[in-house]
Amino acid sequence: MNLFRTIEAQFVKTYGCQVVAIGALALLSACGGQRTAEPNAAFSSMPPQAAPLESETQSFSGNRANYIISKLSGAYVVTDLVSNDHVAVVKNKKQLRFADVTVNLEIGDLVNQISFEQWRSIVDLYIAFFNRVPDADGLQYWLTKLKSGMSVEQIANSFYSSAIYFSAQTGYTAEMSNQDFVRIIYKNVLGRTGDLAPPDADVNYWAGELARGVSKGSMIQSMLNSARTFYADPTWKFVPQLLDGKLQAAQYFAINHGLTYVRSEDSILKTVAIAAAVLPGSITNALSLMPVKDITSNLASPPNVENLAGVCVPTAEKSWARGHLDEVYLWYKEIVEVPINAQLSPAEYFDSLLVRSKDKFSFTSPQATIDDYFQSGTSYSYGYSLQRQGTRLRVLFVEPGSPADRAGIKRGTTIAAVDNTSLAQPANEVQYAALYPSKVETHSFTIVEAGSSVSRTISMQSASLAKAPVLESKVLTDNGKKIGYLVFNDHIRTAEQALINSITSFREAGIDELVLDVRYNGGGYLYIADELAAMIGGSRTAGNIFETLIYNDKRPEMSAGATSWFYAYDTKNRPLPWLNLSRVFVLTSSRTCSASESIINGLSPFMDVILIGENTCGKPYGFRQTNNCGLAYFAIEFSGVNAVGKGDYVNGFAPKCQVPDDLEHLLGDMNEKRLAAAISYAKTGQCPAATSIYSPALPPVGPSERDPYPWRSIRLVQ
């Protein structure tokens, strides 16, 4: 039987793959390569495999380099960088098919199920027998065989049979001597040819091993293990460097990217070229030959949306946003896919994916705006906070030293007109921009002071203002009792020292009661809430749990380490002052949100927390700020529970005493209705009679201006 028939018989016996007498390229194609019946040369002895079902493959019209693939939990995001308007979320597929290559979506998980030494042994065989990097489909086939019990020696024999069958391409023949076999291994695997060719003594040693019955697979592994010990040798260190380089190139091509060329010619020529481009100590040239641009992505790694971070083109930004939600969003399982629309900005696309039946809080904002506010409390404004009451747009409070303060505007003032246009109805876009400027601007305002019907016109220039997180802090006296009154408006970084100063002064004054006014506090940093709660609770809360955060089921490690205890020290490691009160009065409204609600919830198991005002907003959820391409993304990541596991307050906390806001009196005025109710309760132990405390009915609630600072209503983990 001639050579052709001998090898044909071996292939038919082993694989049931009938070889026919056709051209060299077709011979290479007939029994190797990709998991498809379509011919594809692979330089391996893997038989043809059934192609994935059509339902298991998702096709894309362009070359692989025109796309970015990001691995999510249970899905892949494929971003088209050319059309700039297409992002596909791929689920329940085994393969992605591009114009030039296929991407094997199973190889990564398979590699993670076996040891490094196991998959390296198969890559070594590809280099030894074919001097090429493996394609993903072929590598998957042999790793599956190895995992199911086939030995490396058996696989090496199959590779050798294929190598001698394709002798014109590999240099192996059935008649070659053991010495010739060893020399090819030295050339292919160790790069030792020409002046660096092995001496006859080395060749004869390994040939003798083969003659004694050592299998070719075992001999190759022994040679490689020996070569890998020469890292410190100044003469031969290039050999292990070359081996490592080819291994790395193979890992990038077949495992990290799961690549198999579609065209037979490419599978022969290009995988050989990639291996040949490896230099000792450098795979840069080899990587440049791979048909991908997102070279650092890795399908075998854990899901990582950060592969798309910083790619600031709209489609990539949308892909990142989709991936970010898939990883961190509390309700990621309930996201309804939204087709990518070229008219949707990344922020709009993010918003379109949110589960609005549960989530009214997630948002995006320019990163610079957010950073300025939460780090220093600065933003462009006139220094007032407004709320609509029917046809009147009224001032809730004024920042000290602000343009509004200098113009004589006070709590309760009505802004009747801006730039001579009436504000009896909710502001239009032009009016809104004048009321809430984003830069230094000058506008005219018609104002009516509380308790007056006389209007006057003023001019104000906006400025970049630093918020006063503690707006008011003083000790009131009622019937000989000292009452600390604290207006706390923002959980921002600069609040820490202001709160410490206030609590210290209350402690030194020996207050009997504390009224914490957070009616306008939408939240912010959770650590600020923890510090304030610890200072209020003192010894009652020391050493206890303030809040435990609960993340989605993809992040058990986050939930495991997410218990926050009542702090004993501030961020500069200084002991926090304590009040050691048995109760605290908290003035609330629908604007009392998030981190402010954490104070209420965290203190409730340890002391009497008496709410006066209106229901709080109901946000037991929080975020971490995540930035990408100039946008700050805030996706709900966690819910919070207190020391006794309570955290289900999505409808807000109901007050003990329902008292409407009183804009006819300044904050801190003992006649202001909510403060007066707290003082009355402190004396009598009950809510004051409605007839004595309630203001006349306010105008019915109607359309209002949108919140200019929606990002204030958050619970933020730093």
XYZ file of C-alpha atoms in Angstrom:
718
model
C 0.000 0.000 0.000
C 1.468 3.378 -0.988
C 1.882 6.344 1.368
C -1.332 8.020 0.310
C -3.382 4.898 0.934
C -1.649 4.253 4.252
C -2.543 7.684 5.590
C -6.004 7.520 4.087
C -6.636 4.248 5.854
C -5.424 5.704 9.138
C -7.744 8.731 8.788
C -10.732 6.608 7.863
C -10.061 4.255 10.766
C -9.630 7.042 13.285
C -12.189 9.605 12.136
C -14.385 8.150 9.434
C -13.187 10.986 7.177
C -12.793 9.832 3.590
C -9.803 11.485 1.884
C -9.992 11.896 -1.892
C -7.240 12.578 -4.376
C -7.612 16.298 -4.921
C -5.251 19.264 -4.826
C -3.035 20.010 -1.838
C -5.236 22.805 -0.525
C -8.340 20.675 -0.709
C -6.518 17.834 1.020
C -5.667 20.196 3.827
C -9.272 21.301 3.958
C -10.960 17.952 3.872
C -10.137 16.754 7.364
C -9.321 19.737 9.454
C -10.063 23.172 10.733
C -13.371 24.571 11.649
C -16.583 23.054 12.959
C -18.259 23.175 9.600
C -18.709 20.855 6.665
C -17.351 23.608 4.425
C -13.664 22.895 3.635
C -11.191 24.782 5.754
C -7.515 23.950 6.136
C -6.276 23.650 9.664
C -2.987 21.764 9.674
C -4.411 19.419 12.278
C -5.980 16.010 12.235
C -9.317 17.192 13.555
C -12.110 15.725 11.435
C -14.903 17.902 10.073
C -17.394 18.857 12.769
C -21.052 19.727 12.454
C -21.495 23.451 12.044
C -23.450 25.237 14.778
C -27.127 25.432 14.037
C -28.307 28.599 12.373
C -30.115 29.456 15.587
C -26.785 29.178 17.438
C -24.962 31.608 15.159
C -25.317 35.356 14.789
C -23.880 36.874 11.626
C -22.430 40.300 10.923
C -21.689 41.664 7.483
C -18.328 43.295 8.154
C -14.878 42.071 9.086
C -14.157 41.355 12.728
C -11.897 44.425 13.043
C -14.920 46.666 12.459
C -16.500 45.560 15.733
C -15.871 45.526 19.450
C -17.054 42.522 21.456
C -17.662 42.904 25.170
C -18.475 39.928 27.362
C -21.326 40.386 29.806
C -22.927 37.939 32.203
C -24.945 35.680 29.929
C -24.571 37.863 26.848
C -22.175 39.685 24.547
C -22.409 43.233 23.288
C -21.195 43.637 19.704
C -20.585 47.230 18.663
C -20.297 48.231 15.008
C -17.577 50.883 14.761
C -18.204 51.625 11.094
C -21.935 52.221 10.793
C -21.881 53.983 14.177
C -25.535 53.165 14.775
C -25.636 49.492 15.614
C -25.163 47.670 18.885
C -26.249 44.039 19.138
C -26.802 42.182 22.391
C -26.063 38.516 21.674
C -27.549 35.837 23.905
C -27.726 32.026 23.693
C -25.331 31.752 20.737
C -22.286 29.542 20.193
C -20.699 31.468 17.373
C -20.436 34.925 15.861
C -19.775 34.933 12.145
C -18.064 37.867 10.468
C -16.971 38.272 6.859
C -13.416 37.104 7.567
C -13.545 35.009 10.743
C -15.852 33.247 13.120
C -15.722 33.810 16.868
C -16.129 30.745 19.052
C -18.110 31.784 22.143
C -17.538 28.461 23.928
C -13.744 28.240 23.914
C -13.269 30.627 26.827
C -15.468 28.663 29.205
C -13.819 25.407 28.121
C -10.324 26.736 28.808
C -11.445 27.859 32.242
C -12.441 24.268 33.050
C -8.972 22.804 32.478
C -5.487 23.581 33.713
C -3.002 25.899 32.077
C -0.652 22.948 31.515
C -3.370 21.048 29.653
C -4.195 23.716 27.104
C -0.535 24.661 26.766
C 0.280 21.061 25.843
C -2.131 21.225 22.889
C -0.835 24.609 21.721
C 2.695 23.176 21.892
C 1.634 20.415 19.500
C 0.272 22.957 17.010
C 3.602 24.764 17.081
C 5.668 21.570 16.970
C 3.911 19.924 14.057
C 2.519 22.847 12.055
C 4.427 25.894 13.354
C 1.214 27.911 13.539
C -1.166 29.253 16.134
C -4.289 27.135 16.562
C -7.697 28.238 15.399
C -10.337 28.320 18.125
C -12.524 25.596 16.655
C -9.643 23.135 16.290
C -8.338 23.931 19.753
C -11.799 23.420 21.206
C -12.021 20.005 19.555
C -8.735 18.764 20.991
C -9.284 20.257 24.431
C -12.628 18.477 24.559
C -10.873 15.213 23.657
C -8.243 15.842 26.322
C -10.902 16.670 28.896
C -12.786 13.465 28.077
C -9.720 11.255 28.676
C -7.615 11.211 25.507
C -3.915 11.488 26.393
C -1.493 14.084 25.074
C 0.513 11.242 23.542
C -2.538 10.012 21.620
C -3.283 13.528 20.423
C 0.364 13.974 19.415
C 0.158 10.813 17.320
C -2.898 12.209 15.550
C -1.058 15.464 14.884
C 1.922 13.514 13.561
C -0.301 11.521 11.214
C -1.727 14.773 9.889
C 1.725 16.347 9.633
C 3.161 13.575 7.495
C 0.016 13.528 5.415
C 0.598 17.210 4.619
C 4.328 16.719 4.230
C 4.722 19.378 1.542
C 3.562 21.995 4.011
C 5.032 20.625 7.250
C 8.288 18.902 6.232
C 7.357 15.688 8.038
C 7.385 12.369 6.147
C 6.599 8.795 7.078
C 10.118 7.705 6.077
C 11.980 10.392 8.021
C 14.519 9.226 10.577
C 14.230 9.955 14.261
C 17.090 12.441 13.841
C 15.201 14.320 11.118
C 12.083 14.405 13.299
C 14.080 15.884 16.182
C 15.631 18.544 13.931
C 12.186 19.718 12.763
C 11.052 20.012 16.374
C 14.127 22.113 17.143
C 13.275 24.346 14.169
C 9.520 24.692 14.663
C 9.349 24.847 18.415
C 12.703 26.181 19.555
C 13.607 28.343 16.584
C 17.022 26.703 16.297
C 18.142 26.620 12.691
C 21.235 27.671 10.776
C 24.067 28.686 13.107
C 21.858 27.856 16.083
C 20.979 24.362 14.886
C 21.441 21.709 17.582
C 24.688 19.695 17.633
C 24.534 16.066 16.595
C 24.963 14.958 20.201
C 21.735 16.675 21.247
C 19.888 15.356 18.219
C 21.141 11.831 18.829
C 20.125 11.967 22.485
C 16.500 12.720 21.664
C 16.507 10.321 18.704
C 17.700 7.647 21.104
C 14.768 8.390 23.388
C 12.408 7.770 20.469
C 14.243 4.553 19.582
C 13.731 3.299 23.128
C 9.976 3.697 22.707
C 9.323 7.151 24.138
C 6.303 8.576 22.315
C 6.696 11.622 20.140
C 4.238 13.517 22.316
C 6.211 12.742 25.468
C 9.474 13.643 23.774
C 8.124 17.003 22.619
C 6.895 17.817 26.120
C 10.268 16.826 27.602
C 12.119 19.012 25.099
C 9.871 21.960 25.827
C 10.104 21.538 29.594
C 13.871 21.456 29.297
C 13.952 24.509 27.036
C 11.793 26.495 29.450
C 14.496 26.215 32.127
C 16.917 28.458 30.214
C 15.431 31.866 31.128
C 18.577 32.913 32.989
C 21.001 31.674 30.352
C 22.396 34.669 28.413
C 22.912 32.573 25.273
C 19.765 30.491 25.169
C 17.185 32.641 26.975
C 15.730 33.549 23.587
C 14.387 29.980 23.333
C 11.957 30.116 26.292
C 11.134 33.699 25.301
C 10.177 32.472 21.841
C 8.126 29.635 23.302
C 6.292 31.997 25.616
C 5.690 34.413 22.764
C 4.121 31.771 20.546
C 2.012 30.582 23.449
C 0.830 34.140 24.129
C 0.043 34.726 20.463
C -1.955 31.494 20.379
C -3.819 32.522 23.512
C -4.747 35.913 22.062
C -5.883 34.430 18.756
C -7.706 31.237 19.708
C -8.737 31.748 23.332
C -9.042 35.444 24.112
C -10.705 36.190 20.769
C -11.949 32.724 19.774
C -10.910 33.200 16.131
C -11.106 30.822 13.188
C -10.615 32.125 9.642
C -13.492 31.589 7.246
C -11.379 31.119 4.098
C -9.230 27.999 3.783
C -6.255 29.925 2.437
C -6.321 32.275 5.419
C -6.383 29.410 7.892
C -3.184 28.075 6.356
C -1.227 31.195 5.588
C -2.295 33.660 8.240
C -2.015 31.428 11.293
C 1.472 30.407 10.154
C 2.359 34.065 9.591
C 1.204 35.005 13.091
C 3.448 32.364 14.662
C 6.361 33.394 12.442
C 5.987 37.032 13.507
C 6.738 36.217 17.144
C 10.149 37.446 18.268
C 11.961 36.572 21.497
C 10.486 38.894 24.089
C 7.931 40.499 21.758
C 4.605 39.518 20.217
C 3.823 43.013 18.916
C 4.240 42.029 15.280
C 2.124 38.912 15.769
C -0.680 40.897 17.384
C -0.648 43.372 14.508
C -1.516 40.528 12.127
C -4.617 39.503 14.048
C -7.934 40.641 12.557
C -9.117 42.547 15.634
C -8.796 46.082 16.974
C -9.979 45.440 20.526
C -6.919 43.268 21.073
C -7.021 43.507 24.866
C -10.515 42.049 25.222
C -10.698 38.487 26.478
C -13.620 36.104 25.991
C -12.103 33.745 28.566
C -11.976 36.357 31.292
C -14.834 37.145 33.665
C -17.396 39.555 32.202
C -15.830 42.998 32.048
C -17.607 45.952 30.541
C -14.455 47.998 31.052
C -13.226 46.597 27.738
C -15.424 49.309 26.215
C -14.566 52.075 28.648
C -13.020 55.160 27.128
C -14.007 54.318 23.545
C -15.730 57.628 22.994
C -17.807 57.075 19.878
C -21.590 56.882 20.279
C -22.009 53.186 19.542
C -19.215 52.176 21.886
C -20.562 54.453 24.595
C -23.997 52.862 24.218
C -22.425 49.407 24.337
C -20.600 50.380 27.499
C -23.826 51.715 29.028
C -25.672 48.484 28.183
C -22.867 46.400 29.609
C -22.595 48.541 32.718
C -26.282 48.001 33.463
C -25.947 44.282 32.847
C -23.181 44.065 35.423
C -24.270 46.372 38.240
C -27.964 47.240 37.867
C -30.116 45.937 40.710
C -32.858 44.920 38.252
C -30.634 43.770 35.364
C -32.844 40.709 34.763
C -35.820 42.923 33.967
C -34.180 45.138 31.360
C -36.136 45.159 28.116
C -33.813 45.413 25.135
C -34.185 48.621 23.162
C -33.157 48.678 19.488
C -30.303 51.067 18.930
C -31.482 54.262 17.285
C -28.966 56.629 15.756
C -30.938 59.527 17.219
C -30.447 58.299 20.785
C -27.526 59.803 22.633
C -25.648 57.542 25.069
C -27.486 59.202 27.964
C -30.864 58.710 26.265
C -30.037 55.097 25.462
C -29.078 54.466 29.100
C -32.347 56.010 30.226
C -34.361 53.912 27.761
C -33.085 50.681 29.338
C -34.047 51.503 32.914
C -36.823 49.536 34.625
C -39.037 52.533 35.259
C -41.728 50.532 37.035
C -39.256 50.272 39.919
C -36.602 52.830 39.158
C -37.326 56.538 39.154
C -33.859 57.497 40.298
C -31.106 56.258 37.943
C -29.703 59.021 35.769
C -26.704 60.493 33.978
C -25.104 63.904 34.239
C -22.004 65.634 32.895
C -19.153 64.357 35.029
C -17.709 67.820 35.667
C -21.022 69.052 37.087
C -21.322 66.108 39.454
C -17.707 66.252 40.586
C -17.894 69.968 41.287
C -21.030 69.550 43.349
C -20.209 66.542 45.506
C -16.575 67.427 46.099
C -16.899 71.151 46.755
C -20.631 71.881 46.550
C -20.156 74.322 43.680
C -22.563 74.997 40.833
C -23.731 78.021 38.855
C -26.791 79.594 40.421
C -28.253 82.643 42.140
C -28.267 80.807 45.460
C -31.975 80.110 45.870
C -34.056 76.953 45.943
C -37.542 77.216 44.428
C -40.846 75.365 44.671
C -44.076 76.000 42.823
C -47.298 76.523 44.778
C -50.055 76.829 42.203
C -49.439 80.081 40.308
C -46.611 81.141 42.589
C -42.963 80.153 42.269
C -41.650 80.542 45.802
C -38.264 80.515 47.487
C -37.600 77.704 49.969
C -34.255 78.945 51.229
C -31.342 81.149 50.209
C -27.626 80.376 50.405
C -25.761 82.831 52.655
C -23.732 85.388 50.719
C -25.242 84.414 47.364
C -26.559 86.855 44.719
C -30.093 86.113 45.969
C -29.053 86.817 49.547
C -27.413 90.103 48.568
C -30.556 91.073 46.629
C -32.663 90.658 49.764
C -34.519 87.537 48.656
C -35.695 85.421 51.568
C -37.641 82.242 52.232
C -41.239 82.701 51.078
C -40.445 85.300 48.405
C -42.378 84.784 45.159
C -40.508 85.032 41.857
C -43.364 86.491 39.815
C -41.524 87.107 36.547
C -38.141 86.698 34.888
C -37.000 89.095 32.164
C -40.479 90.670 32.199
C -42.240 87.364 31.428
C -44.782 85.997 33.899
C -44.091 82.841 35.896
C -47.730 82.246 36.844
C -47.466 79.051 34.783
C -44.571 76.566 34.841
C -41.502 78.071 33.210
C -40.876 77.482 29.525
C -37.410 76.521 28.316
C -36.210 80.118 27.967
C -37.469 81.060 31.412
C -36.098 77.866 32.914
C -32.634 78.609 31.504
C -32.805 82.076 33.054
C -33.914 80.731 36.436
C -31.247 78.006 36.495
C -28.241 79.228 34.479
C -25.295 77.004 33.598
C -22.833 79.893 33.433
C -22.468 83.494 34.559
C -25.527 85.393 33.319
C -27.523 88.461 34.309
C -31.318 88.513 34.347
C -34.086 90.669 35.811
C -36.594 89.288 38.311
C -39.909 90.588 39.584
C -40.313 89.500 43.198
C -43.001 89.734 45.865
C -41.912 89.274 49.454
C -43.783 86.957 51.834
C -46.758 88.659 53.445
C -46.742 91.472 50.883
C -48.589 92.192 47.650
C -46.094 94.786 46.443
C -43.700 93.720 43.720
C -40.274 95.037 42.889
C -37.807 94.319 40.114
C -34.208 93.377 40.760
C -31.265 92.315 38.640
C -29.047 89.376 39.578
C -25.901 87.923 38.090
C -25.384 84.203 38.617
C -22.107 82.899 39.981
C -20.294 79.683 40.731
C -21.375 79.140 44.313
C -20.286 76.726 46.997
C -23.259 75.197 48.788
C -23.601 75.583 52.530
C -24.483 71.981 53.484
C -25.372 73.125 57.001
C -27.673 76.082 56.407
C -28.608 76.742 60.027
C -27.233 75.531 63.350
C -28.329 77.059 66.634
C -29.596 76.357 70.126
C -33.181 77.335 70.903
C -34.662 77.624 74.383
C -38.221 76.653 75.277
C -39.445 76.559 78.872
C -35.904 76.116 80.116
C -35.101 73.284 77.679
C -32.273 73.613 75.205
C -33.151 72.440 71.708
C -30.494 72.023 69.053
C -31.798 72.960 65.608
C -29.803 71.819 62.576
C -30.769 72.492 58.952
C -28.777 69.952 56.932
C -29.248 70.223 53.175
C -26.561 68.204 51.381
C -24.523 65.053 52.010
C -21.436 66.394 50.258
C -17.775 66.173 51.200
C -17.688 69.651 52.731
C -20.541 68.733 55.078
C -18.318 66.611 57.291
C -16.551 69.388 59.190
C -19.651 71.589 59.335
C -21.630 68.765 60.949
C -18.849 67.991 63.411
C -18.734 71.660 64.393
C -22.505 71.760 64.920
C -22.662 68.585 67.002
C -19.687 69.760 69.059
C -21.417 73.060 69.829
C -24.644 71.233 70.739
C -22.722 68.922 73.039
C -20.964 71.836 74.718
C -24.301 73.635 75.138
C -25.793 70.549 76.785
C -28.889 70.374 74.588
C -31.889 68.352 75.775
C -33.452 67.732 72.343
C -32.319 67.751 68.730
C -34.400 68.818 65.735
C -32.748 67.666 62.516
C -34.240 69.506 59.549
C -33.657 67.510 56.360
C -36.838 68.560 54.570
C -34.764 69.712 51.569
C -31.960 67.149 51.785
C -32.050 64.806 48.805
C -29.054 62.734 49.870
C -25.484 62.258 48.737
C -22.546 60.438 50.239
C -23.574 57.590 52.520
C -20.531 57.982 54.741
C -21.715 61.477 55.697
C -25.096 60.028 56.729
C -23.325 57.367 58.781
C -21.156 59.938 60.571
C -24.101 62.176 61.447
C -26.206 59.239 62.657
C -23.299 58.048 64.815
C -22.889 61.504 66.365
C -26.612 61.662 67.153
C -26.863 58.107 68.506
C -23.659 58.148 70.532
C -23.268 55.203 72.885
C -26.664 53.801 71.818
C -25.389 53.079 68.338
C -21.642 52.598 68.910
C -20.423 49.243 67.618
C -23.691 48.502 65.847
C -24.641 48.158 62.197
C -25.721 51.345 60.484
C -26.654 49.825 57.134
C -26.050 46.741 55.045
C -26.063 47.099 51.274
C -27.540 44.351 49.101
C -26.343 44.061 45.492
C -27.648 41.975 42.602
C -27.002 38.236 42.533
C -24.025 38.620 40.216
C -22.107 40.392 42.954
C -22.276 38.267 46.109
C -18.780 39.378 47.042
C -20.020 42.973 47.177
C -22.952 42.101 49.427
C -20.680 40.029 51.672
C -18.530 43.037 52.458
C -21.177 45.731 52.407
C -22.005 46.169 56.080
C -21.393 49.675 57.363
C -21.052 50.152 61.120
C -21.752 53.372 62.955
C -18.522 55.291 62.589
C -16.435 56.248 65.596
C -13.990 58.401 63.619
C -14.155 60.890 60.776
C -12.244 60.602 57.500
C -9.185 62.156 59.158
C -9.274 59.513 61.886
C -10.454 61.938 64.563
C -13.008 60.757 67.156
C -16.516 61.923 66.366
C -18.390 63.901 69.054
C -21.503 62.251 70.543
C -24.804 63.642 71.790
C -26.196 60.524 73.520
C -29.835 61.578 73.151
C -32.729 59.158 73.609
C -34.677 60.583 70.689
C -34.387 62.872 67.715
C -36.990 64.930 65.839
C -36.607 64.891 62.058
C -38.380 67.420 59.841
C -39.193 65.839 56.480
C -40.800 66.373 53.095
C -41.045 64.601 49.763
C -37.578 66.024 49.085
C -36.124 64.093 52.028
C -34.511 61.291 50.134
C -31.924 58.553 49.936
C -28.991 59.173 52.293
C -31.277 61.296 54.481
C -33.665 58.363 54.745
C -30.692 56.187 55.698
C -30.223 58.335 58.801
C -33.854 57.729 59.770
C -33.694 54.013 59.015
C -30.290 53.493 60.590
C -31.173 55.181 63.890
C -34.662 53.676 64.270
C -33.605 50.370 65.919
C -31.694 52.226 68.634
C -33.659 55.353 69.509
C -36.968 57.107 69.021
C -36.965 58.871 65.645
C -39.976 61.202 65.454
C -40.805 62.485 61.977
C -42.705 65.723 61.472
C -43.781 67.067 58.099
C -44.586 64.973 55.019
C -43.786 61.513 53.701
C -40.192 61.122 52.600
C -39.432 60.260 48.981
C -38.989 56.494 49.417
C -35.569 55.588 48.079
C -33.905 52.668 49.850
C -31.467 52.403 46.945
C -28.092 53.766 46.048
C -25.371 54.136 43.453
C -21.711 54.284 42.772
C -20.712 57.007 40.372
C -19.188 55.482 37.245
C -17.668 57.760 34.626
C -17.254 57.183 30.913
C -16.457 59.656 28.158
C -17.359 62.737 30.184
C -20.655 61.397 31.517
C -21.278 60.299 35.085
C -23.592 57.279 35.170
C -25.695 56.515 38.230
C -27.453 53.154 37.986
C -29.230 51.793 41.049
C -26.780 49.182 42.333
C -27.970 48.287 45.798
C -30.715 48.485 48.358
C -30.015 49.106 52.020
C -31.323 47.597 55.238
C -30.704 48.618 58.832
C -29.459 46.570 61.782
C -32.763 44.681 62.055
C -33.085 44.064 58.324
C -35.610 46.800 57.587
C -35.289 48.592 54.289
C -38.549 48.278 52.396
C -39.659 51.898 52.425
C -40.288 52.517 48.743
C -43.352 54.561 49.718
C -41.287 56.685 52.060
C -41.391 57.117 55.811
C -44.684 58.494 57.109
C -44.363 61.255 59.702
C -45.738 60.993 63.205
C -47.190 64.484 62.741
C -48.406 65.571 59.301
C -47.502 69.246 58.950
C -47.319 71.167 55.638
C -44.363 73.348 54.781
C -44.634 76.905 56.079
C -43.081 79.446 53.733
C -44.412 82.381 55.723
C -41.675 81.980 58.331
C -37.917 81.642 58.046
C -36.188 78.375 58.838
C -35.229 78.431 62.498
C -38.094 80.724 63.455
C -39.836 78.985 66.368
C -43.160 79.944 64.788
C -42.364 78.036 61.588
C -45.006 75.304 61.572
C -42.833 72.195 61.408
C -40.306 73.424 63.936
C -43.150 74.586 66.177
C -44.735 71.139 65.950
C -41.475 69.487 67.030
C -41.119 71.832 69.995
C -44.740 71.213 70.969
C -44.320 67.437 70.728
C -41.185 67.619 72.879
C -43.295 69.218 75.621
C -46.567 67.309 75.312
C -45.629 63.992 73.743
C -48.248 64.395 71.023
C -48.831 66.176 67.745
C -50.331 69.666 68.040
C -53.977 70.138 67.111
C -54.442 70.704 63.400
C -56.455 73.866 63.985
C -53.594 75.488 65.799
C -50.772 74.435 63.568
C -51.961 74.027 59.982
C -51.837 76.847 57.497
C -54.847 77.506 55.256
C -55.055 74.977 52.449
C -52.372 75.480 49.840
C -53.280 75.704 46.147
C -53.761 72.272 44.580
C -50.655 70.631 43.230
C -50.344 71.042 39.465
C -47.668 71.095 36.776
C -44.305 72.260 38.028
C -40.810 72.984 36.788
C -38.500 69.988 36.484
C -35.896 69.586 39.189
C -32.770 71.507 38.165
C -30.600 69.304 40.368
C -32.010 65.758 40.116
C -28.664 64.305 41.125
C -29.073 65.697 44.655
C -31.596 62.947 45.449
C -29.121 60.123 45.708
C -27.449 57.753 48.110
C -23.887 57.574 46.922
C -21.149 55.178 47.956
C -17.824 56.911 47.548
